[in-house]
Structures are given as structure tokens and as C-alpha cells.
Short mmCIF file of C-alpha atoms and ligand atoms in Angstrom, two decimals:
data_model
loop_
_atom_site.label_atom_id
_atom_site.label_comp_id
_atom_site.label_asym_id
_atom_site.label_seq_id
_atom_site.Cartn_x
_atom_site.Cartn_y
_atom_site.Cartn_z
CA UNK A 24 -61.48 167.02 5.72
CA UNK A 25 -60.79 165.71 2.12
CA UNK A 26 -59.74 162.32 1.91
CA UNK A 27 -58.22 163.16 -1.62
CA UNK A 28 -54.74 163.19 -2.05
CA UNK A 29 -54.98 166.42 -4.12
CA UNK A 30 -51.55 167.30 -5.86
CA UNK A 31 -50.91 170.25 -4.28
CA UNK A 32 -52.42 169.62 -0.70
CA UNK A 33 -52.35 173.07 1.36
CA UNK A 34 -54.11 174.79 -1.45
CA UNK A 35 -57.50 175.21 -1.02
CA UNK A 36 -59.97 173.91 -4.08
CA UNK A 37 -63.23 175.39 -4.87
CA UNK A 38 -65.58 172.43 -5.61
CA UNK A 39 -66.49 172.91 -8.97
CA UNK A 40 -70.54 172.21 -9.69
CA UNK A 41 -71.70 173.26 -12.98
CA UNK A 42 -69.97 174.22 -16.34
CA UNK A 43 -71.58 176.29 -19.07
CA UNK A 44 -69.66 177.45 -22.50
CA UNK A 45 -66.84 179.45 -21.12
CA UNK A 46 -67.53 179.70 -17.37
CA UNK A 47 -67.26 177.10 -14.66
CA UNK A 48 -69.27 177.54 -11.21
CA UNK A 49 -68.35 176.33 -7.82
CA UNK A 50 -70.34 175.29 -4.87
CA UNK A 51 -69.96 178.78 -3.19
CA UNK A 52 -71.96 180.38 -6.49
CA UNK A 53 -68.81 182.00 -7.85
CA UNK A 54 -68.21 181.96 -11.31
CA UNK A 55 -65.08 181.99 -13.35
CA UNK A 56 -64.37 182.30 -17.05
CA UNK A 57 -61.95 180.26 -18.22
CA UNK A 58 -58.93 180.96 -20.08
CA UNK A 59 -57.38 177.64 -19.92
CA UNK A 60 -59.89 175.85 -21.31
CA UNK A 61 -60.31 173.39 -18.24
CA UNK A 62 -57.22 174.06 -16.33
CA UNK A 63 -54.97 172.19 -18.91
CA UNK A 64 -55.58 173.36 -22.12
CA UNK A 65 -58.36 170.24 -22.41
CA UNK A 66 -61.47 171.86 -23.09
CA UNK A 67 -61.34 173.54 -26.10
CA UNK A 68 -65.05 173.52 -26.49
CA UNK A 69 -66.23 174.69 -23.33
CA UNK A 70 -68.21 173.58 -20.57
CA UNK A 71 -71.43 172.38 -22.38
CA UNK A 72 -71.82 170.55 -25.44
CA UNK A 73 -75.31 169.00 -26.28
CA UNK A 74 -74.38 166.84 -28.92
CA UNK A 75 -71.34 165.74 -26.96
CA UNK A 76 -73.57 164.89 -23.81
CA UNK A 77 -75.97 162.76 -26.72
CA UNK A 78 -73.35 160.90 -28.34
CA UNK A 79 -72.13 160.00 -24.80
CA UNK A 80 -75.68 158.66 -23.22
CA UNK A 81 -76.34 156.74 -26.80
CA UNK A 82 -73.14 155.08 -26.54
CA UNK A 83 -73.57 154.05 -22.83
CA UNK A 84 -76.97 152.91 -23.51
CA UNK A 85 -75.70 150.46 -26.04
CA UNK A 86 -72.87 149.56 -24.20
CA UNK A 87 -70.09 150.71 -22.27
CA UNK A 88 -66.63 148.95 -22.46
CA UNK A 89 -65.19 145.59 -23.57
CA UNK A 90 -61.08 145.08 -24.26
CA UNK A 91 -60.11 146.50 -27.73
CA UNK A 92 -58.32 143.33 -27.84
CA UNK A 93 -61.36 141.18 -27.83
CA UNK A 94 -63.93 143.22 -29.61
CA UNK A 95 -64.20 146.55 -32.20
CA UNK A 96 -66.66 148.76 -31.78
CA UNK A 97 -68.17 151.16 -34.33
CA UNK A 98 -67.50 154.37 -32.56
CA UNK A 99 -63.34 152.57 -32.10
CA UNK A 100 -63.52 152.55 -35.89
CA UNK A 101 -65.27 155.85 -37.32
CA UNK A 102 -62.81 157.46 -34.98
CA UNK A 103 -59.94 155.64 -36.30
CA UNK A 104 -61.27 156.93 -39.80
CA UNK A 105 -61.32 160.04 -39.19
CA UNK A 106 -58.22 161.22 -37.36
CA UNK A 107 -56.22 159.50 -40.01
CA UNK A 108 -58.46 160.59 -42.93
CA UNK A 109 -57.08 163.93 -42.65
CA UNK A 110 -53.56 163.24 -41.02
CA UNK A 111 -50.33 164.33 -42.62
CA UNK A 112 -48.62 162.31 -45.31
CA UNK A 113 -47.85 158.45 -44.11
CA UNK A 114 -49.89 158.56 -40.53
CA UNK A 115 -52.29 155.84 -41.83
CA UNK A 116 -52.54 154.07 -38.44
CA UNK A 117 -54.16 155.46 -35.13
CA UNK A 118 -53.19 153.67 -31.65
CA UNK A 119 -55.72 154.55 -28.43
CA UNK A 120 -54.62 155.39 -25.26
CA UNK A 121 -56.28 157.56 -22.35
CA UNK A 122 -53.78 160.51 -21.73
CA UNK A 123 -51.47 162.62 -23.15
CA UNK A 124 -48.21 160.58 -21.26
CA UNK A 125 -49.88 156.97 -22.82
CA UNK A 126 -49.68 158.47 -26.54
CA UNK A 127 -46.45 159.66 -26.02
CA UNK A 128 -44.99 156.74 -24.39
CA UNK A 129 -46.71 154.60 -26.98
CA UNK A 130 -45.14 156.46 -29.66
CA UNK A 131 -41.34 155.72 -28.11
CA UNK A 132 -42.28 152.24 -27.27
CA UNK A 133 -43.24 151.51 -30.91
CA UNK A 134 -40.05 153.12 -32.33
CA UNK A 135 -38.09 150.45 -30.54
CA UNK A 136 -40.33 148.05 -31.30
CA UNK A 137 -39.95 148.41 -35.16
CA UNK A 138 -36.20 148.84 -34.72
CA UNK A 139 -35.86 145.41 -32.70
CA UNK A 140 -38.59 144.30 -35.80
CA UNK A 141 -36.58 145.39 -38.67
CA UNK A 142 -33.24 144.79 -37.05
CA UNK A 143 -31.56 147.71 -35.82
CA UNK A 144 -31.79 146.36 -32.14
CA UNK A 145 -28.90 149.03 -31.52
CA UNK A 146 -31.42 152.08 -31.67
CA UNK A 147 -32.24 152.74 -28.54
CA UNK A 148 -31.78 156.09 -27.84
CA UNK A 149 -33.74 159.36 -27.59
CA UNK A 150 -32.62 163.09 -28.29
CA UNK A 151 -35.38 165.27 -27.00
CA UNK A 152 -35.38 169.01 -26.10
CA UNK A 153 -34.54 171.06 -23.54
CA UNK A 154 -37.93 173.09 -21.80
CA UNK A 155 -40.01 170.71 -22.82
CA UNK A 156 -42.52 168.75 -21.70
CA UNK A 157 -43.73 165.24 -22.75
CA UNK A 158 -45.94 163.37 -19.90
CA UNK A 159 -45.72 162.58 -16.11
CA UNK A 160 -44.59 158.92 -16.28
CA UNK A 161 -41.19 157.57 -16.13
CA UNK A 162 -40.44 157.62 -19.77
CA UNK A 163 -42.26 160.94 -20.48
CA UNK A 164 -40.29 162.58 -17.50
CA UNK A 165 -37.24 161.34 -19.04
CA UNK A 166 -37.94 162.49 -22.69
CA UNK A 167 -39.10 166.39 -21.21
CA UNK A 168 -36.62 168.55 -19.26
CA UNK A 169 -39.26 170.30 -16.36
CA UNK A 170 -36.40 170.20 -13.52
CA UNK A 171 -38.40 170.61 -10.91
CA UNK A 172 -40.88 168.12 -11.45
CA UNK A 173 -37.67 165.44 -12.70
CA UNK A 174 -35.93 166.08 -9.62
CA UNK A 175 -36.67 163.34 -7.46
CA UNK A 176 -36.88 160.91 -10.12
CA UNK A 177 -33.97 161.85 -11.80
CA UNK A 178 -31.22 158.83 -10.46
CA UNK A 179 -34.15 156.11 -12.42
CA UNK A 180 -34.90 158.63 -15.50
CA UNK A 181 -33.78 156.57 -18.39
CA UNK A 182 -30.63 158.30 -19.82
CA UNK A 183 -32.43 160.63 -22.74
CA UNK A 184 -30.27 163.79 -24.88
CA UNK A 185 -31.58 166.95 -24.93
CA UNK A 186 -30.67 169.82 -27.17
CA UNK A 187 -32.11 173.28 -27.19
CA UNK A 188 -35.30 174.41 -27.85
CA UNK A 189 -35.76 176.52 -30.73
CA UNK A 190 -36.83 179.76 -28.58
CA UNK A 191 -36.25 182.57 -30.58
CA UNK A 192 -36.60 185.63 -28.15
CA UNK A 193 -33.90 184.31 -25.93
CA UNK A 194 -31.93 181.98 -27.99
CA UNK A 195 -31.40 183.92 -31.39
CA UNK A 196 -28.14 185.86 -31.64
CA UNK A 197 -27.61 189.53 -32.67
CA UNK A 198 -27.18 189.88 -36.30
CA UNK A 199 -28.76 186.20 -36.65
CA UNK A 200 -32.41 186.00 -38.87
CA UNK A 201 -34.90 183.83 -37.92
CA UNK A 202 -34.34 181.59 -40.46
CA UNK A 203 -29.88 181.37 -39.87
CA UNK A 204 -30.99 180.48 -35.73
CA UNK A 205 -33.58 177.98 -37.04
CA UNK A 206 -30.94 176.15 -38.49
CA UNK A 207 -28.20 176.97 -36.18
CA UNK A 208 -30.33 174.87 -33.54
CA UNK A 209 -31.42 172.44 -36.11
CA UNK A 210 -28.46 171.30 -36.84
CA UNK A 211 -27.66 170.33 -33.15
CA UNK A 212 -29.87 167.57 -33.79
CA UNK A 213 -27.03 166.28 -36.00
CA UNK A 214 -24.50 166.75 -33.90
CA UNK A 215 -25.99 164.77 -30.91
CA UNK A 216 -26.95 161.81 -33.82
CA UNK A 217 -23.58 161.97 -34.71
CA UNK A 218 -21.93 162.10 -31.02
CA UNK A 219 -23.83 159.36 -29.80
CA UNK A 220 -23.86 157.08 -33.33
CA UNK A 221 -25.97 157.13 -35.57
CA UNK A 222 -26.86 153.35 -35.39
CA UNK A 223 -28.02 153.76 -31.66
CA UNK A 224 -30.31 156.87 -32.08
CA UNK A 225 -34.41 155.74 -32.70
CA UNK A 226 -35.95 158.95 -32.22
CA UNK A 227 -35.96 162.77 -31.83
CA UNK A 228 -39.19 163.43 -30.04
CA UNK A 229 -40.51 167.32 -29.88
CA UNK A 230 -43.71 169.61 -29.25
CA UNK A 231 -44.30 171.54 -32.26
CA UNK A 232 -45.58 174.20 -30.19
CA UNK A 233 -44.34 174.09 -27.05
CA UNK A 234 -46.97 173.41 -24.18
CA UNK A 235 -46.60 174.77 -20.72
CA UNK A 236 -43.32 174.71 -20.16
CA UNK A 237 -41.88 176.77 -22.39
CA UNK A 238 -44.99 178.89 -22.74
CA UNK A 239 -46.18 178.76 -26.44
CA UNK A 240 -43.45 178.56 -28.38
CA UNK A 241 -43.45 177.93 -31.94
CA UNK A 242 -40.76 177.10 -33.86
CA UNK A 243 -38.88 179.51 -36.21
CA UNK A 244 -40.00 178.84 -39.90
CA UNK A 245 -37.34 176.34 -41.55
CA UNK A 246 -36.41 174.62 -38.20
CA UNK A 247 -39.04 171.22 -38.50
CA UNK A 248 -38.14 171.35 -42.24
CA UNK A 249 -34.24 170.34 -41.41
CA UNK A 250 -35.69 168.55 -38.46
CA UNK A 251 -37.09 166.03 -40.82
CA UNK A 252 -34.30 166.32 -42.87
CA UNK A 253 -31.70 165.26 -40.60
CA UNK A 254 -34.22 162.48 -39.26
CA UNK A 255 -33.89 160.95 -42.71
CA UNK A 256 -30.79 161.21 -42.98
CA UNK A 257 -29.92 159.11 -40.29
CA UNK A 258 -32.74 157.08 -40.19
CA UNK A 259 -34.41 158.15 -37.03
CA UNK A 260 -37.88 158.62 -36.50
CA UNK A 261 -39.54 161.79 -35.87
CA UNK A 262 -42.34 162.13 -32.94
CA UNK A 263 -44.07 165.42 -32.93
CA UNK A 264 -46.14 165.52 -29.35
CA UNK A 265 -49.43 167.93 -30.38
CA UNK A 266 -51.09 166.81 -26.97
CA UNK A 267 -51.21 170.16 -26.19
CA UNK A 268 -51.10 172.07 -29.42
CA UNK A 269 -52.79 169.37 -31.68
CA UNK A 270 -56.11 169.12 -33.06
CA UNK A 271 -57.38 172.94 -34.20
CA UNK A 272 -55.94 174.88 -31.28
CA UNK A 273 -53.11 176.69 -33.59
CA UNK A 274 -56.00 177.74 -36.33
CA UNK A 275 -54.93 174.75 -38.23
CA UNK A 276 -55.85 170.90 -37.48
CA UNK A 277 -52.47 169.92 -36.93
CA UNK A 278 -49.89 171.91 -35.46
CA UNK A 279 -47.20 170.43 -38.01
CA UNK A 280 -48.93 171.50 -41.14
CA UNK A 281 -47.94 174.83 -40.67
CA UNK A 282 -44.46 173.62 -40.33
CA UNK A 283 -44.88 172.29 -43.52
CA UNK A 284 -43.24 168.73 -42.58
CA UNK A 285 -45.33 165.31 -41.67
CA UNK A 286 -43.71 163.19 -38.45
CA UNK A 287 -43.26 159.34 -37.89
CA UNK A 288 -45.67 159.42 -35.18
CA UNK A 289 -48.10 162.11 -34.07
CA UNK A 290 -49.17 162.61 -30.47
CA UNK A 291 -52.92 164.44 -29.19
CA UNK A 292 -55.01 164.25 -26.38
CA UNK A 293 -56.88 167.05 -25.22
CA UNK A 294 -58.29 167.80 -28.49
CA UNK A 295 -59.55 164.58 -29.27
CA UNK A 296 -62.70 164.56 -26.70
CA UNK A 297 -62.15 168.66 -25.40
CA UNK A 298 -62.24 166.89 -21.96
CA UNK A 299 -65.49 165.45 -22.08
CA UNK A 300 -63.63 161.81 -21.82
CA UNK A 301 -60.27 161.11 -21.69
CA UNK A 302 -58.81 160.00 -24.54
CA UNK A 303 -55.47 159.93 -26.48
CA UNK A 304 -54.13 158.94 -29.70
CA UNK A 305 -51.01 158.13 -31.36
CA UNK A 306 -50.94 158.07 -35.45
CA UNK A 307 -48.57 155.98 -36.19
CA UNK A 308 -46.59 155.86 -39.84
CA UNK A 309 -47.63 153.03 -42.22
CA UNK A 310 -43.93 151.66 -42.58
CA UNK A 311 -43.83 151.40 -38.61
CA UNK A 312 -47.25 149.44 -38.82
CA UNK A 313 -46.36 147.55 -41.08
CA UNK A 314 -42.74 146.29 -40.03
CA UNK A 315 -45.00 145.55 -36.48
CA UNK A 316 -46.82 143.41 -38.36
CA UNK A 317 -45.30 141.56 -41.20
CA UNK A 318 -42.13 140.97 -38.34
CA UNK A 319 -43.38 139.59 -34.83
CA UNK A 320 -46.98 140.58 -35.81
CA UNK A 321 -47.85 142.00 -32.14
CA UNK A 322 -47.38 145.44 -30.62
CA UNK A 323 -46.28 144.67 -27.15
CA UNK A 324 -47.37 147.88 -25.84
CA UNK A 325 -51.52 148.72 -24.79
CA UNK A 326 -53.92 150.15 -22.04
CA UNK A 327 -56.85 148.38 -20.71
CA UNK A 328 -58.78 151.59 -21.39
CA UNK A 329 -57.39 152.50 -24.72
CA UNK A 330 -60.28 152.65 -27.30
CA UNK A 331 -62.90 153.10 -24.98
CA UNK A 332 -66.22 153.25 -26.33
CA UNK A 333 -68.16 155.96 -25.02
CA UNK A 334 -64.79 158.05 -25.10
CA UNK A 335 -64.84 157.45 -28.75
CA UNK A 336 -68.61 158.35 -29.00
CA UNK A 337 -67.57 161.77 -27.23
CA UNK A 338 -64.97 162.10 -29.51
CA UNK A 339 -66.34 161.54 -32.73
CA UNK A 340 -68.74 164.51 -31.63
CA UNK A 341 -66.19 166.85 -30.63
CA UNK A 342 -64.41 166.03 -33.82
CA UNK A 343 -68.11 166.78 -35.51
CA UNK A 344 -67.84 170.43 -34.67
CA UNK A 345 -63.85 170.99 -34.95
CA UNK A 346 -64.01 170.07 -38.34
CA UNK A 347 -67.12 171.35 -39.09
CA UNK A 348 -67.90 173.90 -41.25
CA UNK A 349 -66.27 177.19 -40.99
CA UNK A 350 -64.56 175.79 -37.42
CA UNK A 351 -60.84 176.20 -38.05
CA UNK A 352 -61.15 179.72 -39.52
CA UNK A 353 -63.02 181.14 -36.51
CA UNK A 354 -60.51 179.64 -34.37
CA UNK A 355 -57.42 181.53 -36.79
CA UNK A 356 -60.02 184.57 -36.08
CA UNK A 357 -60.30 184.22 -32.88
CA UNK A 358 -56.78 183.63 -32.25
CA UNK A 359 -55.54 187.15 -33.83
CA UNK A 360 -58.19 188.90 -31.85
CA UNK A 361 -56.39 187.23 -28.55
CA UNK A 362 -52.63 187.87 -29.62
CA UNK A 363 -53.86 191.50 -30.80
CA UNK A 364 -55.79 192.06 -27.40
CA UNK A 365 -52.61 190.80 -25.60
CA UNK A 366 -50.04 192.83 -27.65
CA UNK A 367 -52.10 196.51 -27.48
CA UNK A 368 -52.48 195.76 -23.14
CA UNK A 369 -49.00 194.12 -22.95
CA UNK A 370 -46.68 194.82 -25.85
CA UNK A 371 -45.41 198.43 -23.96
CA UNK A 372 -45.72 196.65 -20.34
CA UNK A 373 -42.24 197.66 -18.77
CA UNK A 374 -42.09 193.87 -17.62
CA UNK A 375 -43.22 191.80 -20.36
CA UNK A 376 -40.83 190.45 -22.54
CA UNK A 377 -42.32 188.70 -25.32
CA UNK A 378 -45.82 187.78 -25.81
CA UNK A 379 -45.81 184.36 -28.41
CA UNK A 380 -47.96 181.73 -29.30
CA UNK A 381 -49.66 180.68 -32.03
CA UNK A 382 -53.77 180.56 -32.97
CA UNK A 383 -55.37 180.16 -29.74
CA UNK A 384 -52.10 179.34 -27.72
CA UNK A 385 -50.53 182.46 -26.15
CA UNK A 386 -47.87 183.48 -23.44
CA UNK A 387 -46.97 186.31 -21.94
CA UNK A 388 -43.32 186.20 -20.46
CA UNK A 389 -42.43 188.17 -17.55
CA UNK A 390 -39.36 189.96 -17.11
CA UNK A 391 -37.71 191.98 -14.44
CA UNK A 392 -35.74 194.00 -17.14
CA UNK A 393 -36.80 194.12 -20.35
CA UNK A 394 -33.55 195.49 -22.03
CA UNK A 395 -31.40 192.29 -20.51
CA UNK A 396 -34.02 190.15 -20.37
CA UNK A 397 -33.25 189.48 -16.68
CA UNK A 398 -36.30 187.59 -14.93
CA UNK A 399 -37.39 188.14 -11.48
CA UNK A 400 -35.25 186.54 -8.72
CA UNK A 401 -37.00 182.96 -8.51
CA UNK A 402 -37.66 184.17 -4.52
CA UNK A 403 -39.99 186.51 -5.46
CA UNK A 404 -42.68 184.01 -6.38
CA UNK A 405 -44.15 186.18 -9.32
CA UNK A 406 -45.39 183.45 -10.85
CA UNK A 407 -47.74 182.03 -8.32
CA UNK A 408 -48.58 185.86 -6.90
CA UNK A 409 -50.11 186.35 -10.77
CA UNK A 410 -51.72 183.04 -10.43
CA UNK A 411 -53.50 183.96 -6.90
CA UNK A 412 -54.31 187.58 -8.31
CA UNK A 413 -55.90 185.92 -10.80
CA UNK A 414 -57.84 183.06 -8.93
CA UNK A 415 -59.16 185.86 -6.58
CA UNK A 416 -60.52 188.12 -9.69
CA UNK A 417 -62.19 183.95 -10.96
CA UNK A 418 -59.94 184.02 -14.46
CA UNK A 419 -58.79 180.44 -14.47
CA UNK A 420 -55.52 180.78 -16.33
CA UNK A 421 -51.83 179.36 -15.78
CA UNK A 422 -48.69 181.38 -14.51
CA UNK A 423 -45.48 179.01 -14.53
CA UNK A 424 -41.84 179.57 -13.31
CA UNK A 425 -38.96 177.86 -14.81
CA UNK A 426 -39.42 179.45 -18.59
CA UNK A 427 -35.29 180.52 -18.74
CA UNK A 428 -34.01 177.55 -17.26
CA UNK A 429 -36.46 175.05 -15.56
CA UNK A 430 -35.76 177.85 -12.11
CA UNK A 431 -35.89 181.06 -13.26
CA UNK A 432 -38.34 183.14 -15.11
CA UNK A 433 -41.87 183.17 -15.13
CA UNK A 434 -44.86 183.56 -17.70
CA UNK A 435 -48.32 183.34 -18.21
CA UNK A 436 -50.17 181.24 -20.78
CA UNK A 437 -53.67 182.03 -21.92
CA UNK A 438 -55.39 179.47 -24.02
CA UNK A 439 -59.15 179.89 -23.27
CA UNK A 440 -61.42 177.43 -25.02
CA UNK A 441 -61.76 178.11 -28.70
CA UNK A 442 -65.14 178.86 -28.68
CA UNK A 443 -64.41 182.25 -27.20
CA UNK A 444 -65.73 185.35 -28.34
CA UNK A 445 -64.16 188.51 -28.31
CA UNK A 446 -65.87 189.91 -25.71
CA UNK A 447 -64.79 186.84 -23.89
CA UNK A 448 -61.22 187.77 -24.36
CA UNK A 449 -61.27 191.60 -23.48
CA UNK A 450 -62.55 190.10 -20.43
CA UNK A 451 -59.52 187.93 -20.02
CA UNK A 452 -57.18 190.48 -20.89
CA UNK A 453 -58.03 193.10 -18.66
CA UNK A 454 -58.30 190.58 -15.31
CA UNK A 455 -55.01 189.37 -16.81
CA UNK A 456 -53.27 192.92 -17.07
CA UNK A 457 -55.05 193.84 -13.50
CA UNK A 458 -53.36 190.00 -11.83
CA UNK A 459 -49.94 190.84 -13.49
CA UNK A 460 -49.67 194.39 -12.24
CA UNK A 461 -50.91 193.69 -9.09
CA UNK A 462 -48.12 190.68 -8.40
CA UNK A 463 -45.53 193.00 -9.54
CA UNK A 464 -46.94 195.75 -7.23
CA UNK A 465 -46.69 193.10 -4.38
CA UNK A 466 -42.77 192.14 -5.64
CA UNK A 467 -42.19 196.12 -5.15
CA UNK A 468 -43.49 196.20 -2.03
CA UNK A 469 -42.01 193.45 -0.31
CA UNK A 470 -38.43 194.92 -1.84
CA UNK A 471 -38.77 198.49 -0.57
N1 PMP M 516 -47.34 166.23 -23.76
C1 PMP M 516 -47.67 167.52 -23.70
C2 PMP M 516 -47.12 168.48 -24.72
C3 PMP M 516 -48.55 167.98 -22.72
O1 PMP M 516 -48.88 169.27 -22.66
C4 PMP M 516 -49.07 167.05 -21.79
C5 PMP M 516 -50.04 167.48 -20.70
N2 PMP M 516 -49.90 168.73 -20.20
C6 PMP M 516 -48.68 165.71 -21.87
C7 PMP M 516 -47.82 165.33 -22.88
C8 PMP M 516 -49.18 164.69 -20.91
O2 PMP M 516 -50.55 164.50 -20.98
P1 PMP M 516 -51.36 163.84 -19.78
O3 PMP M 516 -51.27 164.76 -18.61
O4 PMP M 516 -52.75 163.71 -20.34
O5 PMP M 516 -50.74 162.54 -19.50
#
């Protein structure tokens, strides 16, 4: 009996042994190809890396840890160098954490920080987006909108405004472009500034693709653009959270450039070490730095862990090969292959919906009917029958409920390590196509 308090208890884990490129082997000898790149989006270069595994065994021969607060280390620094060397315009400062939920709660705690600094002690309050997700702490519970995983907390979630999402395929109106619901949803971002004040509003903090939750979602093209605008105009500060989407997995380094706007602060994670350590970073914008420290000259926040040496050393190696030669473009290859193997199996399935993502990010959203866009009743677990399917058939993947409304609806996201080839992905696709059909079969079945 495991002594683990696993998160979901009753299910039963294979023990995972051995991981090589895109498969991962368990004890019983089984092996399973992975199209969610560890289970979370994390290991977007596969299993094995040799020059990761080096850079990790130098480091730790040298040494190990010590307190960023006592000593820098060489691997801290390079690092430092080169996540803001190419950042977008004004992220001049990088702050270390070790997850995705410490970058993003770093990134809110310094926003109130420089508004105590610079004297706006008022600012104190978040707008943040409806189907979202942003962390599994207090704060990052608070800033995201996953229902089900809020629920018990909700009475001590600190009192955060969310708007809508920009989510085209259920949100657009008929007769609306792309472009006019962009804005239309946009622009509730002013409203909310200006229905709670505009002098106690710090920050609007959003993915720029959605993660999970939402299941790949990018934004419709204008909608960052008067984003930023309205930030501006009101002086609040922008946090983009690319912990999921960050760091090459849309074809692009950053998710944002393709949004063609730059944020106040800039959120990653599982790019940064592709799981090999954990790791996370927040860039921070230089006016924020340097209000920090020209004003009280401390930033109150930190992790014990943050800036850890050998998780640098893995990450400056990971970062090697994502920005290596050539990289990003195979990715943006690699990424049309998937949404074009995904559209030809599912784009005339009588139950998918929509199939979205961007780059190497992809979902697949489930309907019951796909004239109304009605999901399956939330009691007939399609979700976690896909998910099962798919486990049995050893495709790691993730199949969610909640995309409508945090309850109802369910979808499937694929985002296999972008190393993939395309025979990787045909693979994918067709255990994917034979777990979806199979779940729905079972929904039939238990109706009739
Ligand atoms: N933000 C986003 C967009 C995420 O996808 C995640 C992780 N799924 C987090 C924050 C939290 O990261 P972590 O689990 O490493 O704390």
C-alpha cells in the first residue's frame, strides 16, 4: 500500500521507470507515447536529453545550492541573460521561483509592491478572466476561475474580478467578425476598471493562450492590442501568464509576440527546464524594478529554492536547443502538421465542435450537438471515459470537463512534446479518434 498521498487516491498509477524522447515506460514494461509532454504540458523536449543530463551532473559536481540571497551563481546569471536578452520590449528583469503558481504569485505580489512604492497604496485590486487558470495556491486560485477546484476555498479566496474570456467559438455573436468580438470583450476590461475605480485597480492578469482550462484558446487578433491599451490608460499593469503557453510551444518564443503587444510582467515555467528541474520565472518590467529599488530598495516577496543552481544549469541547456538553430520553425512545422492531422480525423466528427490551439497547443472540444453547441450532460462523464480509453490504448493525453462553464462541457487537449515527428502524431491522432469514439459509444450505450 502507497504511503503517498497521491491527488487523486482511488486511481491506480503505473510506476513510471524509464523515459526516452517521446515515450515513457512503466514498471509493468508498457509503453506510452506521450502527447502531453509529461502529463502537464512540462516536457517539451521529451524524455531524454544528453546535454540536459551533462549540464545537470557538472553543475552538481561543482555545487548544488546556496540562498540566492547570499550568493550568485554563474548558471543564476547566464540564465538571467538570456531569458531577458530576447524578452519583449521593457522585461529587463527576471525573478526565480520553482513553479508555475510562484511566478505568478510573484508577479501580483510585485504589482502591489511598486504601487505601495510609488504611492498608489489604493491599487489593490485584480480583474482576471473567467475559464482561466493561474496556479494552485491561494492567490492563484483566486486570480483563475476553475470552479471546481475553487470550491472549497472559495469563502478565503481573496475577492478578484473576472470578465470573459475571449473564446471565439462560443462567445462571438452572429453577424460579429473576429476582430468587432475582440473588442467587444476587450472593452469589458474598461468597464470593470471603471466600476471598481480606477485608482484601486493594479492589475489585469491573463493567459495569452489559454492552458487547460479553457483548452487552447488563443485570443482573437486585436484583443491584447486594446488589452494593453486600456492598461495604459488607466495605469494598470498587465501580467500575461505563458506558464503553459510560453517559451516556443506556440511556434514562437513568446506567446505574446504574436499578439503583437509586450506585458508588465511575463510568467513561464514549464518551458524553462522542459521538466528536467523545476523552475519558474517572472520577467519583470524595468520601471517596476526600478521603483522596487530606488523606493524601499527590497522586494518582500522570494522562495528558498528560487534560482537554484543545478535547475539553472538544466535550464540554460534546454534553452540551448529551443533557441537553437532552426528550433522554433520546426516547432511552427510541426504544429500545422498536428492541427492539420486533427482537423482531416476530427473537423467532420458529428461531436466535435471546434478544434483550436495554436503551434503545438491543440484542443479538441466535444459536443453533444454540434448545430447548438449543446455539451454532453456533465453525468455522462465523457471527459474522464476519453481519458480512460485513452490510458488503456498508453496515449498519455488530457480530457477536461468544465470548458462551457467550469461544469459543463468537455474537451481534449493534445500538446505532445515538441520534438515530435509526424509519424509521432498520426500515432496520436488515430488512438485519439479511436478513445473519443469509443467514450461516446459508451455514453450511447448507457442511454439506450
Ligand atoms: N498558470 C498556468 C497557465 C498553468 O497552466 C499552470 C500549471 N498548469 C500554472 C499557472 C501553475 O503552475 P504550477 O502547477 O507549476 O504551480
Amino acid at each position: 500500500m502507497s504511503s503517498v498521498f497521491h491527488r487523486v487516491p482511488n486511481r491506480s498509477l503505473p510506476i513510471a521507470v524509464k523515459g526516452e524522447g517521446m515515450y515513457i515506460f512503466d514498471k509493468e514494461g508498457k509503453r506510452w507515447i506521450d502527447a502531453y509532454a509529461g502529463g502537464a504540458c512540462v516536457s517539451c523536449l521529451g524524455h531524454s536529453q544528453e546535454s540536459v543530463a551533462e549540464a545537470v551532473r557538472e553543475q552538481i559536481g561543482k555545487f548544488a545550492y546556496f540562498h540566492s540571497g547570499m550568493f550568485s551563481s554563474e548558471p543564476l546569471e547566464e540564465l538571467g541573460s538570456i531569458l531577458t536578452t530576447d524578452a519583449p520590449e521593457g522585461l529587463s528583469r527576471v525573478f526565480f521561483s520553482d513553479s508555475g503558481s510562484e511566478a505568478v504569485e510573484t508577479a501580483v505580489m510585485m504589482a502591489l509592491q511598486y504601487f505601495v512604492e510609488i504611492g498608489q497604496p489604493k491599487r489593490r485590486k485584480v480583474i482576471g478572466r473567467r475559464n482561466s487558470y493561474h496556479g494552485a495556491g491561494l492567490t492563484n486560485l483566486a486570480l483563475g476561475y476553475q470552479l471546481a477546484r475553487r470550491a472549497p476555498f472559495e469563502e478565503v479566496l481573496q475577492n478578484v474580478l473576472h470578465i470573459s474570456p475571449c473564446y471565439e467559438y462560443r462567445g462571438r455573436l452572429e453577424g460579429e467578425t473576429s476582430e468587432q468580438y475582440g473588442l467587444r470583450v476587450a472593452n469589458e476590461l474598461e468597464q470593470a476598471i471603471l466600476g471598481l475605480g480606477p485608482e484601486t485597480v493594479m492589475a489585469f492578469v491573463a493567459e495569452t493562450v489559454t492552458g487547460t482550462t479553457n483548452g487552447t484558446t488563443p485570443a482573437v487578433p486585436g484583443y491584447f492590442k486594446r488589452v494593453r491599451e486600456i492598461c495604459d490608460k488607466y495605469g494598470v499593469l498587465l501580467i500575461l501568464d505563458e506558464v503553459f503557453c510560453g517559451l516556443g510551444r506556440t511556434g514562437t518564443l513568446h506567446a505574446c509576440e504574436q499578439d503583437g503587444v509586450a506585458p508588465d510582467f511575463l510568467c513561464f515555467a514549464k518551458g524553462i527546464a522542459a521538466g528536467f528541474q523545476p523552475i519558474a520565472a517572472t520577467l519583470v518590467n524595468q520601471k517596476v524594478y526600478d521603483a522596487i529599488v530606488s523606493g524601499s530598495g527590497t522586494y518582500k516577496g522570494g522562495y528558498t529554492y528560487g534560482g537554484h543552481a543545478v535547475a539553472c544549469a538544466a535550464a540554460i541547456a534546454v534553452q540551448k536547443i529551443l533557441r537553437g538553430p532552426g528550433f522554433l520553425d520546426q516547432v511552427k512545422a510541426t504544429g500545422n502538421l498536428l492541427s492539420k492531422g486533427l482537423n482531416d480525423r476530427f473537423a467532420q466528427h458529428p461531436h466535435v465542435g471546434d478544434i483550436r490551439g495554436r503551434g503545438m497547443m491543440m484542443t479538441i472540444e466535444i459536443v453533444e450537438d454540434r448545430e447548438t453547441k449543446a455539451p454532453f450532460a456533465a453525468s455522462n462523464a465523457l471527459s474522464a471515459r476519453v481519458f480512460q480509453n485513452a490510458r488503456a490504448k498508453g496515449l498519455i493525453t488530457h480530457a477536461l470537463t468544465g470548458t462551457v462553464d467550469g461544469y459543463k462541457g468537455d474537451h481534449v487537449v493534445v500538446c505532445p512534446p515538441l520534438i515530435a515527428t509526424g509519424e509521432n502524431l498520426d500515432t496520436i491522432v488515430a488512438l485519439l479518434g479511436e478513445s473519443i469514439d469509443a467514450a461516446i459509444m459508451e455514453v450511447r450505450a448507457k442511454a439506450a
